[in-house]
Amino acid sequence: MKPAHKLLFVLCPMLVLGFIYYSSGKLHLYVWGQKPRPESGKLRDSKVNEIWDQLHKHSHYDKDVPATVKVHKVTKNTVKSPVTKEPVVEGPVSVGRTVGSVFDKQGFMLNLDTKLPPELVYKYGNLSEGSCKPGYAAAKMTAIYPKFSKPACMFLDRNFKRLAKVNNYLPPFGFKTQERIIDVILSSTKNYGLGPDLDSLSCKRCVIVGNGGILSNKSLGSRIDEYDVVVRLNEAPVNGYTRDVGTKTTMRITYPEGAIQKPERYEKDSLFVFSAFKPLDFKWLRQMVNREKLGTEGFWKSVAHYVPRDPSEIRILNPFFIQEASFQFIGLPQNNGLMGKGNIPTLGTVAITMALHNCDEVAVAGFGYDMNTPHAPLHYYETVKMSAIKESWTHNISKEKEFLRKLVRANIITDLTNGI
Ligand SMILES: *[C@@H]1O[C@H](CO)[C@@H](O)[C@H](O)[C@H]1NC(C)=O
Ligand SMILES: *[C@@H]1O[C@H](CO)[C@@H](O)[C@H](O)[C@H]1NC(C)=O
Ligand SMILES: *[C@@H]1O[C@H](CO)[C@@H](O)[C@H](O)[C@H]1NC(C)=O
């Protein structure tokens, strides 16, 4: 081939690909009605803790809400009430197809088909009605998000340094710089799974119980207790609310500032699952595991001084779920792999991401807020009102909700309280 021909040969496909990419980007913006997001500035490693503190002065989405917060003005296009939900299949599908793009910017199919793929219809054909479907969540996820790869361990184990996707990121997106302290913690906990009974189940059903007021007075407790794995978040209580939230807690995922502070409020027989957001959090965990004296400098609110758990009941959540939820699923700013404004997923979405990889069926309850009822309670266990929500600096609630709605629409997760 002549050099000029060679060049054309290479250039043509590139131009075509470039055009497709360009148009799919534009369409995506059209589909979700967003503006392109500005790239955040570079942050220095040493600044991470400081920035974390700054961010949290403004954030209270999944934890305590200060009494003096301003009322957040809710605009119609950021939050949709359940009443105004769009139909399952909508306009953007045909718009996407006219230029051959079937995926949105995050790599999800624009057409969130709710039907079971034929191979699953066959696989599940002989199962009796209502029985657990092995591999269901991951298979449906792959059907609408082909990049999905199921294997991702729930908790870090002694081989954690081999986890290629996380060993190069600083917390919260990985564990870089924390390897030694994690080694020390894991050599004390000596357990890295859910326990023999759950680990040996051939089909696991999990429910993530969010803390939303939407759980109140729905009497879902007994339904929640039917799941094999019941995941709760931070300090959300069970006692006094069992009719609505159930009695069973397989694990409680938390971070230092979110953890239950009163030792007597910890339930028996649940795993204390630690999710780190900043480097200092690992130090806190080592102090809890080894019952060392606690230095409380550097946290953005008071933290538990004592976790009444045997080391064998403590786990470290794989930070991959924070990374994947933020950068892949929700599409928050990468910020060079460092935490920055609006790029931290909420703990509930992190837990759902974990479940997509590790459970055969996934349900959620207590997620989502109905902004049309500002006097409804924000959390099921306290009287703070919905209207106390204001713009969060750490999370991007509206982008996160877009992701969760894709999961619900495609029937990947079941939303027991219909809040998403
Ligand atoms: C379902 O049952 C039929 C009849 O017993 C059998 O031929 C078929 O292979 C089964 N399908 C699966 C997926 O197990
Ligand atoms: C739940 O029911 C109780 C008792 O009927 C009532 O006082 C409370 O306001 C209800 N909560 C919500 C969120 O509807
Ligand atoms: C959330 O994402 C949208 C769209 O990318 C952006 O316009 C908005 O500023 C983000 N909000 C926060 C709090 O970062």
Tab-separated table of C-alpha atoms and ligand atoms in Angstrom:
chain	number	residue	atom	x	y	z
A	1	MET	CA	0.000	0.000	0.000
A	2	LYS	CA	1.130	3.530	-0.702
A	3	PRO	CA	1.668	5.664	2.402
A	4	ALA	CA	-1.178	7.998	1.380
A	5	HIS	CA	-3.567	5.064	1.114
A	6	LYS	CA	-2.423	3.739	4.443
A	7	LEU	CA	-3.173	7.093	6.012
A	8	LEU	CA	-6.649	7.192	4.527
A	9	PHE	CA	-7.222	3.628	5.646
A	10	VAL	CA	-6.521	4.647	9.243
A	11	LEU	CA	-8.134	8.058	9.106
A	12	CYS	CA	-11.545	7.026	7.805
A	13	PRO	CA	-12.534	4.645	10.625
A	14	MET	CA	-11.222	7.178	13.129
A	15	LEU	CA	-13.398	9.907	11.694
A	16	VAL	CA	-16.428	7.629	11.760
A	17	LEU	CA	-15.746	6.549	15.337
A	18	GLY	CA	-15.125	10.153	16.314
A	19	PHE	CA	-18.449	11.200	14.886
A	20	ILE	CA	-20.324	8.396	16.635
A	21	TYR	CA	-18.668	9.247	19.919
A	22	TYR	CA	-19.411	12.938	19.486
A	23	SER	CA	-23.037	12.397	18.613
A	24	SER	CA	-23.620	9.868	21.374
A	25	GLY	CA	-22.208	12.392	23.873
A	26	LYS	CA	-24.532	15.085	22.593
A	27	LEU	CA	-27.469	12.729	22.678
A	28	HIS	CA	-26.675	11.690	26.180
A	29	LEU	CA	-26.854	15.307	27.251
A	30	TYR	CA	-30.154	15.582	25.513
A	31	VAL	CA	-31.452	12.414	27.121
A	32	TRP	CA	-30.742	13.345	30.713
A	33	GLY	CA	-31.034	17.088	30.312
A	34	GLN	CA	-27.617	17.760	31.810
A	35	LYS	CA	-24.916	20.281	31.192
A	36	PRO	CA	-21.391	18.930	30.648
A	37	ARG	CA	-19.715	18.714	34.017
A	38	PRO	CA	-16.724	20.911	34.698
A	39	GLU	CA	-13.506	19.064	35.485
A	40	SER	CA	-12.437	19.563	39.045
A	41	GLY	CA	-8.976	20.859	39.819
A	42	LYS	CA	-6.120	18.659	40.907
A	43	LEU	CA	-5.800	17.948	44.604
A	44	ARG	CA	-2.617	17.149	46.432
A	45	ASP	CA	-2.560	13.905	48.448
A	46	SER	CA	-1.675	15.654	51.686
A	47	LYS	CA	-4.758	17.787	51.357
A	48	VAL	CA	-7.192	14.916	51.256
A	49	ASN	CA	-8.110	14.884	54.930
A	50	GLU	CA	-8.469	18.624	55.071
A	51	ILE	CA	-10.698	18.660	52.024
A	52	TRP	CA	-12.764	15.861	53.425
A	53	ASP	CA	-13.449	17.986	56.489
A	54	GLN	CA	-14.382	20.948	54.334
A	55	LEU	CA	-16.721	18.891	52.231
A	56	HIS	CA	-18.520	17.481	55.205
A	57	LYS	CA	-19.302	20.812	56.713
A	58	HIS	CA	-21.894	20.898	53.989
A	59	SER	CA	-22.958	17.314	53.748
A	60	HIS	CA	-25.485	15.363	55.707
A	61	TYR	CA	-27.230	13.191	53.236
A	62	ASP	CA	-26.911	9.843	54.933
A	63	LYS	CA	-26.195	10.901	58.483
A	64	ASP	CA	-27.018	13.517	61.075
A	65	VAL	CA	-28.633	16.666	59.872
A	66	PRO	CA	-27.632	19.784	61.793
A	67	ALA	CA	-30.586	21.560	63.329
A	68	THR	CA	-29.770	24.862	61.691
A	69	VAL	CA	-29.543	23.843	58.054
A	70	LYS	CA	-31.278	26.020	55.531
A	71	VAL	CA	-34.281	24.845	53.621
A	72	HIS	CA	-33.184	23.509	50.263
A	73	LYS	CA	-35.049	24.864	47.296
A	74	VAL	CA	-36.231	21.927	45.266
A	75	THR	CA	-36.319	22.450	41.560
A	76	LYS	CA	-38.707	20.352	39.543
A	77	ASN	CA	-36.063	18.868	37.260
A	78	THR	CA	-33.679	17.543	39.896
A	79	VAL	CA	-36.086	15.367	41.821
A	80	LYS	CA	-39.069	13.571	40.425
A	81	SER	CA	-41.907	12.430	42.577
A	82	PRO	CA	-43.142	8.865	42.142
A	83	VAL	CA	-46.356	10.273	40.707
A	84	THR	CA	-44.576	11.829	37.733
A	85	LYS	CA	-42.389	8.815	36.883
A	86	GLU	CA	-41.899	8.400	33.172
A	87	PRO	CA	-43.047	5.229	31.449
A	88	VAL	CA	-40.559	2.381	31.364
A	89	VAL	CA	-39.537	2.826	27.746
A	90	GLU	CA	-39.365	6.380	26.560
A	91	GLY	CA	-38.371	8.762	23.798
A	92	PRO	CA	-34.574	8.659	24.039
A	93	VAL	CA	-34.557	5.090	22.770
A	94	SER	CA	-35.628	6.019	19.288
A	95	VAL	CA	-33.496	9.160	19.335
A	96	GLY	CA	-30.466	7.001	20.177
A	97	ARG	CA	-31.164	4.541	17.413
A	98	THR	CA	-31.267	7.122	14.643
A	99	VAL	CA	-27.484	7.468	14.835
A	100	GLY	CA	-26.814	3.907	15.900
A	101	SER	CA	-25.973	4.672	19.525
A	102	VAL	CA	-27.695	2.338	21.915
A	103	PHE	CA	-25.678	3.216	25.006
A	104	ASP	CA	-25.713	6.251	27.235
A	105	LYS	CA	-22.571	8.035	28.382
A	106	GLN	CA	-22.029	5.605	31.277
A	107	GLY	CA	-22.340	2.579	29.003
A	108	PHE	CA	-25.878	1.558	29.953
A	109	MET	CA	-28.282	0.556	27.202
A	110	LEU	CA	-30.665	3.373	26.403
A	111	ASN	CA	-33.399	0.805	26.047
A	112	LEU	CA	-33.688	-0.708	29.518
A	113	ASP	CA	-35.499	-3.824	28.415
A	114	THR	CA	-37.334	-5.334	31.335
A	115	LYS	CA	-37.693	-8.756	29.748
A	116	LEU	CA	-35.466	-11.655	30.766
A	117	PRO	CA	-32.828	-12.542	28.117
A	118	PRO	CA	-33.742	-15.843	26.370
A	119	GLU	CA	-30.878	-17.797	27.932
A	120	LEU	CA	-32.158	-16.849	31.387
A	121	VAL	CA	-35.724	-17.749	30.489
A	122	TYR	CA	-34.392	-21.201	29.706
A	123	LYS	CA	-32.129	-21.362	32.768
A	124	TYR	CA	-34.912	-20.372	35.157
A	125	GLY	CA	-37.647	-22.200	33.274
A	126	ASN	CA	-37.840	-25.109	35.685
A	127	LEU	CA	-37.603	-23.100	38.898
A	128	SER	CA	-40.766	-23.003	40.942
A	129	GLU	CA	-42.508	-19.659	41.284
A	130	GLY	CA	-40.751	-17.330	43.685
A	131	SER	CA	-37.570	-19.336	44.189
A	132	CYS	CA	-34.168	-17.675	44.157
A	133	LYS	CA	-32.727	-17.337	40.672
A	134	PRO	CA	-28.993	-18.066	40.589
A	135	GLY	CA	-26.963	-15.341	38.892
A	136	TYR	CA	-30.010	-13.191	38.152
A	137	ALA	CA	-28.776	-9.729	39.212
A	138	ALA	CA	-25.399	-10.031	37.482
A	139	ALA	CA	-26.926	-11.466	34.288
A	140	LYS	CA	-29.511	-8.696	34.026
A	141	MET	CA	-26.863	-6.115	34.838
A	142	THR	CA	-24.634	-7.434	32.045
A	143	ALA	CA	-27.605	-7.325	29.668
A	144	ILE	CA	-27.983	-3.555	30.074
A	145	TYR	CA	-24.356	-2.786	30.949
A	146	PRO	CA	-22.041	-5.066	28.949
A	147	LYS	CA	-18.907	-3.772	30.712
A	148	PHE	CA	-20.090	-5.394	33.962
A	149	SER	CA	-17.767	-8.046	35.292
A	150	LYS	CA	-19.130	-9.961	38.254
A	151	PRO	CA	-16.084	-11.093	40.222
A	152	ALA	CA	-15.292	-8.588	42.978
A	153	CYS	CA	-14.893	-9.910	46.483
A	154	MET	CA	-17.128	-8.403	49.136
A	155	PHE	CA	-14.407	-7.937	51.741
A	156	LEU	CA	-10.636	-7.563	51.674
A	157	ASP	CA	-8.733	-10.731	52.524
A	158	ARG	CA	-5.036	-11.489	52.975
A	159	ASN	CA	-4.528	-11.346	49.187
A	160	PHE	CA	-5.945	-7.849	48.917
A	161	LYS	CA	-2.759	-6.384	47.406
A	162	ARG	CA	-3.448	-8.354	44.234
A	163	LEU	CA	-6.694	-6.471	43.602
A	164	ALA	CA	-5.456	-4.597	40.571
A	165	LYS	CA	-8.383	-2.210	40.267
A	166	VAL	CA	-7.951	-0.711	43.719
A	167	ASN	CA	-4.274	-0.969	44.622
A	168	ASN	CA	-3.396	2.157	42.690
A	169	TYR	CA	-6.011	4.496	44.146
A	170	LEU	CA	-5.960	6.383	47.430
A	171	PRO	CA	-8.964	6.053	49.746
A	172	PRO	CA	-11.872	6.119	49.224
A	173	PHE	CA	-11.393	4.632	45.743
A	174	GLY	CA	-8.650	2.209	46.758
A	175	PHE	CA	-6.235	1.440	49.587
A	176	LYS	CA	-2.923	2.818	48.305
A	177	THR	CA	-0.706	4.023	51.224
A	178	GLN	CA	-2.763	1.947	53.691
A	179	GLU	CA	-1.378	-1.519	52.875
A	180	ARG	CA	0.567	-2.000	56.105
A	181	ILE	CA	-2.225	-0.963	58.417
A	182	ILE	CA	-4.692	-3.176	56.523
A	183	ASP	CA	-2.292	-6.090	56.908
A	184	VAL	CA	-2.257	-5.523	60.659
A	185	ILE	CA	-6.065	-5.327	60.830
A	186	LEU	CA	-6.626	-8.436	58.702
A	187	SER	CA	-4.147	-10.440	60.750
A	188	SER	CA	-6.379	-9.724	63.764
A	189	THR	CA	-9.770	-10.291	62.145
A	190	LYS	CA	-8.709	-13.583	60.460
A	191	ASN	CA	-12.153	-13.871	58.787
A	192	TYR	CA	-12.947	-12.586	55.330
A	193	GLY	CA	-16.344	-13.922	54.361
A	194	LEU	CA	-19.986	-13.861	55.451
A	195	GLY	CA	-19.581	-17.033	57.490
A	196	PRO	CA	-19.950	-20.709	56.482
A	197	ASP	CA	-23.766	-20.788	56.252
A	198	LEU	CA	-24.140	-17.825	53.915
A	199	ASP	CA	-20.938	-18.472	51.958
A	200	SER	CA	-22.136	-21.952	51.037
A	201	LEU	CA	-25.579	-20.862	49.781
A	202	SER	CA	-25.916	-21.554	46.063
A	203	CYS	CA	-28.335	-18.666	45.660
A	204	LYS	CA	-28.307	-15.617	47.908
A	205	ARG	CA	-30.989	-12.982	48.205
A	206	CYS	CA	-29.883	-9.677	49.673
A	207	VAL	CA	-31.773	-6.606	50.780
A	208	ILE	CA	-30.157	-3.245	51.397
A	209	VAL	CA	-32.143	-1.313	53.975
A	210	GLY	CA	-31.686	2.412	53.471
A	211	ASN	CA	-32.520	4.863	56.217
A	212	GLY	CA	-35.239	6.841	54.479
A	213	GLY	CA	-38.467	7.930	56.154
A	214	ILE	CA	-40.223	6.197	53.284
A	215	LEU	CA	-39.831	2.966	55.314
A	216	SER	CA	-42.194	4.233	58.003
A	217	ASN	CA	-45.588	2.589	58.486
A	218	LYS	CA	-45.225	0.143	55.599
A	219	SER	CA	-44.930	-2.947	57.825
A	220	LEU	CA	-42.168	-4.390	55.637
A	221	GLY	CA	-40.287	-5.918	58.578
A	222	SER	CA	-41.279	-9.525	57.983
A	223	ARG	CA	-40.552	-9.243	54.255
A	224	ILE	CA	-37.108	-7.813	54.963
A	225	ASP	CA	-36.362	-10.640	57.404
A	226	GLU	CA	-36.998	-13.227	54.673
A	227	TYR	CA	-33.824	-12.233	52.825
A	228	ASP	CA	-30.686	-14.301	53.349
A	229	VAL	CA	-28.540	-11.203	53.764
A	230	VAL	CA	-29.903	-8.041	55.386
A	231	VAL	CA	-27.586	-5.061	55.002
A	232	ARG	CA	-28.063	-1.983	57.207
A	233	LEU	CA	-26.209	1.286	57.124
A	234	ASN	CA	-24.540	3.352	59.813
A	235	GLU	CA	-26.495	3.868	63.000
A	236	ALA	CA	-29.993	3.048	61.662
A	237	PRO	CA	-31.734	1.363	64.609
A	238	VAL	CA	-33.709	-1.855	64.618
A	239	ASN	CA	-35.091	-1.838	68.165
A	240	GLY	CA	-38.367	0.016	68.290
A	241	TYR	CA	-38.849	-0.152	64.522
A	242	THR	CA	-38.938	-3.884	63.851
A	243	ARG	CA	-42.444	-3.866	62.351
A	244	ASP	CA	-41.183	-1.621	59.538
A	245	VAL	CA	-37.497	-2.556	59.225
A	246	GLY	CA	-37.295	-6.165	60.433
A	247	THR	CA	-35.175	-7.773	63.114
A	248	LYS	CA	-32.368	-9.402	61.183
A	249	THR	CA	-29.023	-7.696	60.513
A	250	THR	CA	-26.423	-9.692	58.635
A	251	MET	CA	-24.076	-6.758	58.326
A	252	ARG	CA	-23.940	-3.096	59.125
A	253	ILE	CA	-21.768	-1.052	56.771
A	254	THR	CA	-20.324	2.040	58.326
A	255	TYR	CA	-17.436	4.497	58.597
A	256	PRO	CA	-16.051	6.145	61.760
A	257	GLU	CA	-18.395	9.133	61.845
A	258	GLY	CA	-21.421	7.040	60.929
A	259	ALA	CA	-20.856	4.161	63.352
A	260	ILE	CA	-23.118	3.572	66.340
A	261	GLN	CA	-21.519	5.358	69.283
A	262	LYS	CA	-23.317	3.794	72.250
A	263	PRO	CA	-21.939	0.262	72.754
A	264	GLU	CA	-25.299	-1.001	74.094
A	265	ARG	CA	-26.991	-0.076	70.813
A	266	TYR	CA	-24.971	-2.619	68.782
A	267	GLU	CA	-27.008	-5.701	67.901
A	268	LYS	CA	-25.566	-9.143	68.483
A	269	ASP	CA	-24.643	-11.425	65.606
A	270	SER	CA	-24.017	-8.923	62.874
A	271	LEU	CA	-20.848	-8.194	60.984
A	272	PHE	CA	-19.293	-4.787	61.467
A	273	VAL	CA	-18.365	-3.883	57.905
A	274	PHE	CA	-16.037	-0.967	57.562
A	275	SER	CA	-16.012	1.310	54.536
A	276	ALA	CA	-13.113	3.748	54.488
A	277	PHE	CA	-13.485	7.221	53.027
A	278	LYS	CA	-10.196	8.778	54.057
A	279	PRO	CA	-6.789	7.419	55.069
A	280	LEU	CA	-7.358	8.242	58.739
A	281	ASP	CA	-10.329	5.858	58.810
A	282	PHE	CA	-8.046	2.817	58.591
A	283	LYS	CA	-6.142	4.032	61.633
A	284	TRP	CA	-9.426	4.336	63.500
A	285	LEU	CA	-10.346	0.782	62.537
A	286	ARG	CA	-6.999	-0.563	63.749
A	287	GLN	CA	-7.619	1.171	67.066
A	288	MET	CA	-11.095	-0.382	67.302
A	289	VAL	CA	-9.858	-3.858	66.393
A	290	ASN	CA	-6.905	-3.764	68.758
A	291	ARG	CA	-8.766	-1.816	71.454
A	292	GLU	CA	-6.104	0.883	71.395
A	293	LYS	CA	-6.563	4.321	72.863
A	294	LEU	CA	-8.232	6.509	70.297
A	295	GLY	CA	-6.971	9.777	68.907
A	296	THR	CA	-10.043	11.647	67.673
A	297	GLU	CA	-8.272	14.376	65.712
A	298	GLY	CA	-9.250	14.741	62.086
A	299	PHE	CA	-12.829	13.498	62.061
A	300	TRP	CA	-15.620	15.801	61.006
A	301	LYS	CA	-17.821	14.790	63.902
A	302	SER	CA	-17.497	12.709	67.034
A	303	VAL	CA	-16.741	9.051	66.435
A	304	ALA	CA	-17.269	5.821	68.350
A	305	HIS	CA	-14.521	5.168	70.880
A	306	TYR	CA	-15.337	1.538	71.281
A	307	VAL	CA	-16.900	-1.002	68.966
A	308	PRO	CA	-18.198	-3.964	70.981
A	309	ARG	CA	-17.265	-6.494	68.352
A	310	ASP	CA	-14.804	-9.343	68.364
A	311	PRO	CA	-12.141	-8.878	65.643
A	312	SER	CA	-13.574	-12.001	63.970
A	313	GLU	CA	-16.823	-10.063	63.367
A	314	ILE	CA	-15.129	-7.146	61.611
A	315	ARG	CA	-14.646	-6.883	57.839
A	316	ILE	CA	-13.239	-4.292	55.440
A	317	LEU	CA	-15.485	-3.587	52.458
A	318	ASN	CA	-13.690	-3.820	49.118
A	319	PRO	CA	-13.131	-0.164	48.082
A	320	PHE	CA	-13.715	-1.191	44.483
A	321	PHE	CA	-17.445	-0.674	45.033
A	322	ILE	CA	-16.920	3.014	45.836
A	323	GLN	CA	-14.708	3.399	42.772
A	324	GLU	CA	-17.036	1.558	40.421
A	325	ALA	CA	-20.184	3.277	41.687
A	326	SER	CA	-18.602	6.719	41.382
A	327	PHE	CA	-16.608	6.559	38.153
A	328	GLN	CA	-18.381	3.840	36.161
A	329	PHE	CA	-22.006	3.599	37.214
A	330	ILE	CA	-22.899	7.152	38.240
A	331	GLY	CA	-20.249	8.981	36.211
A	332	LEU	CA	-19.028	11.385	38.878
A	333	PRO	CA	-15.902	13.503	38.237
A	334	GLN	CA	-12.736	11.380	38.323
A	335	ASN	CA	-10.651	14.219	39.740
A	336	ASN	CA	-7.456	12.230	39.067
A	337	GLY	CA	-8.694	9.473	41.318
A	338	LEU	CA	-8.939	11.716	44.356
A	339	MET	CA	-11.992	12.663	46.324
A	340	GLY	CA	-13.358	16.039	45.333
A	341	LYS	CA	-16.550	18.003	45.099
A	342	GLY	CA	-19.501	15.753	44.387
A	343	ASN	CA	-17.648	12.551	43.554
A	344	ILE	CA	-18.413	10.357	46.560
A	345	PRO	CA	-21.337	7.945	46.210
A	346	THR	CA	-23.628	7.586	49.216
A	347	LEU	CA	-23.123	4.515	51.349
A	348	GLY	CA	-26.457	3.083	50.199
A	349	THR	CA	-25.365	3.082	46.569
A	350	VAL	CA	-22.013	1.583	47.556
A	351	ALA	CA	-23.902	-1.239	49.292
A	352	ILE	CA	-26.094	-1.832	46.234
A	353	THR	CA	-22.964	-1.988	44.051
A	354	MET	CA	-21.493	-4.578	46.408
A	355	ALA	CA	-24.703	-6.610	46.189
A	356	LEU	CA	-24.752	-6.584	42.368
A	357	HIS	CA	-21.434	-8.434	42.477
A	358	ASN	CA	-22.125	-10.733	45.384
A	359	CYS	CA	-25.836	-11.544	45.547
A	360	ASP	CA	-28.021	-13.493	43.131
A	361	GLU	CA	-31.056	-11.326	43.770
A	362	VAL	CA	-30.994	-7.791	45.150
A	363	ALA	CA	-33.749	-5.762	46.785
A	364	VAL	CA	-33.686	-2.352	48.417
A	365	ALA	CA	-35.998	-0.594	50.866
A	366	GLY	CA	-35.930	2.877	52.373
A	367	PHE	CA	-34.249	4.565	49.398
A	368	GLY	CA	-35.326	7.820	47.819
A	369	TYR	CA	-37.044	10.940	48.968
A	370	ASP	CA	-40.280	12.381	47.804
A	371	MET	CA	-39.550	16.091	47.660
A	372	ASN	CA	-43.212	16.851	47.123
A	373	THR	CA	-43.868	16.003	50.749
A	374	PRO	CA	-41.349	18.229	52.533
A	375	HIS	CA	-42.887	17.478	55.919
A	376	ALA	CA	-42.298	13.751	55.686
A	377	PRO	CA	-39.411	12.559	57.870
A	378	LEU	CA	-35.977	12.294	56.259
A	379	HIS	CA	-35.025	9.165	58.222
A	380	TYR	CA	-37.353	6.524	59.624
A	381	TYR	CA	-35.845	6.897	63.088
A	382	GLU	CA	-35.801	10.627	63.707
A	383	THR	CA	-38.042	13.616	63.282
A	384	VAL	CA	-35.817	15.699	61.019
A	385	LYS	CA	-37.906	16.737	58.032
A	386	MET	CA	-37.219	16.180	54.367
A	387	SER	CA	-37.089	19.927	53.872
A	388	ALA	CA	-33.805	19.915	55.821
A	389	ILE	CA	-31.997	18.462	52.804
A	390	LYS	CA	-29.861	20.948	50.971
A	391	GLU	CA	-27.223	20.749	48.293
A	392	SER	CA	-24.583	18.235	49.293
A	393	TRP	CA	-20.909	18.823	48.502
A	394	THR	CA	-19.723	15.284	48.699
A	395	HIS	CA	-22.557	13.485	46.926
A	396	ASN	CA	-24.441	14.129	43.747
A	397	ILE	CA	-27.893	12.948	44.692
A	398	SER	CA	-29.570	13.629	41.356
A	399	LYS	CA	-26.908	11.827	39.298
A	400	GLU	CA	-26.951	8.954	41.739
A	401	LYS	CA	-30.697	8.674	41.462
A	402	GLU	CA	-30.416	8.417	37.656
A	403	PHE	CA	-28.241	5.346	38.125
A	404	LEU	CA	-30.545	3.743	40.686
A	405	ARG	CA	-33.544	4.357	38.443
A	406	LYS	CA	-31.837	2.428	35.643
A	407	LEU	CA	-31.418	-0.535	37.991
A	408	VAL	CA	-35.065	-0.406	39.040
A	409	ARG	CA	-36.432	0.073	35.529
A	410	ALA	CA	-34.419	-2.844	34.200
A	411	ASN	CA	-35.651	-5.014	37.112
A	412	ILE	CA	-32.099	-5.603	38.282
A	413	ILE	CA	-33.087	-4.559	41.791
A	414	THR	CA	-36.499	-4.678	43.447
A	415	ASP	CA	-37.463	-1.490	45.255
A	416	LEU	CA	-39.697	-2.604	48.128
A	417	THR	CA	-40.672	0.960	49.064
A	418	ASN	CA	-40.972	2.385	45.514
A	419	GLY	CA	-38.955	5.495	46.343
A	420	ILE	CA	-36.366	5.332	43.558
B	1	LIG	C1	-36.160	-28.440	32.565
B	1	LIG	O1	-36.828	-29.693	32.695
B	1	LIG	C2	-36.877	-30.450	31.489
B	1	LIG	C3	-37.716	-31.693	31.741
B	1	LIG	O2	-37.377	-32.280	32.965
B	1	LIG	C4	-35.448	-30.781	31.048
B	1	LIG	O3	-35.464	-31.513	29.830
B	1	LIG	C5	-34.667	-29.480	30.850
B	1	LIG	O4	-33.336	-29.773	30.509
B	1	LIG	C6	-34.712	-28.646	32.119
B	1	LIG	N1	-34.089	-27.369	31.862
B	1	LIG	C7	-33.109	-26.850	32.645
B	1	LIG	C8	-32.571	-25.527	32.264
B	1	LIG	O5	-32.694	-27.443	33.615
B	2	LIG	C1	-46.811	6.375	61.231
B	2	LIG	O1	-47.900	6.036	62.056
B	2	LIG	C2	-47.865	6.677	63.307
B	2	LIG	C3	-48.988	6.113	64.155
B	2	LIG	O2	-50.166	5.933	63.396
B	2	LIG	C4	-47.988	8.194	63.107
B	2	LIG	O3	-47.921	8.866	64.325
B	2	LIG	C5	-46.821	8.647	62.236
B	2	LIG	O4	-46.940	10.017	61.913
B	2	LIG	C6	-46.773	7.866	60.934
B	2	LIG	N1	-45.565	8.205	60.215
B	2	LIG	C7	-45.547	8.492	58.905
B	2	LIG	C8	-44.233	8.831	58.321
B	2	LIG	O5	-46.535	8.454	58.220
B	3	LIG	C1	-24.092	16.851	39.872
B	3	LIG	O1	-23.915	16.528	38.509
B	3	LIG	C2	-24.482	17.499	37.639
B	3	LIG	C3	-24.363	16.958	36.235
B	3	LIG	O2	-23.084	16.443	35.975
B	3	LIG	C4	-23.757	18.828	37.833
B	3	LIG	O3	-24.317	19.800	37.005
B	3	LIG	C5	-23.880	19.252	39.293
B	3	LIG	O4	-23.142	20.415	39.522
B	3	LIG	C6	-23.382	18.138	40.194
B	3	LIG	N1	-23.630	18.496	41.585
B	3	LIG	C7	-22.685	18.413	42.531
B	3	LIG	C8	-23.127	18.724	43.905
B	3	LIG	O5	-21.536	18.132	42.295
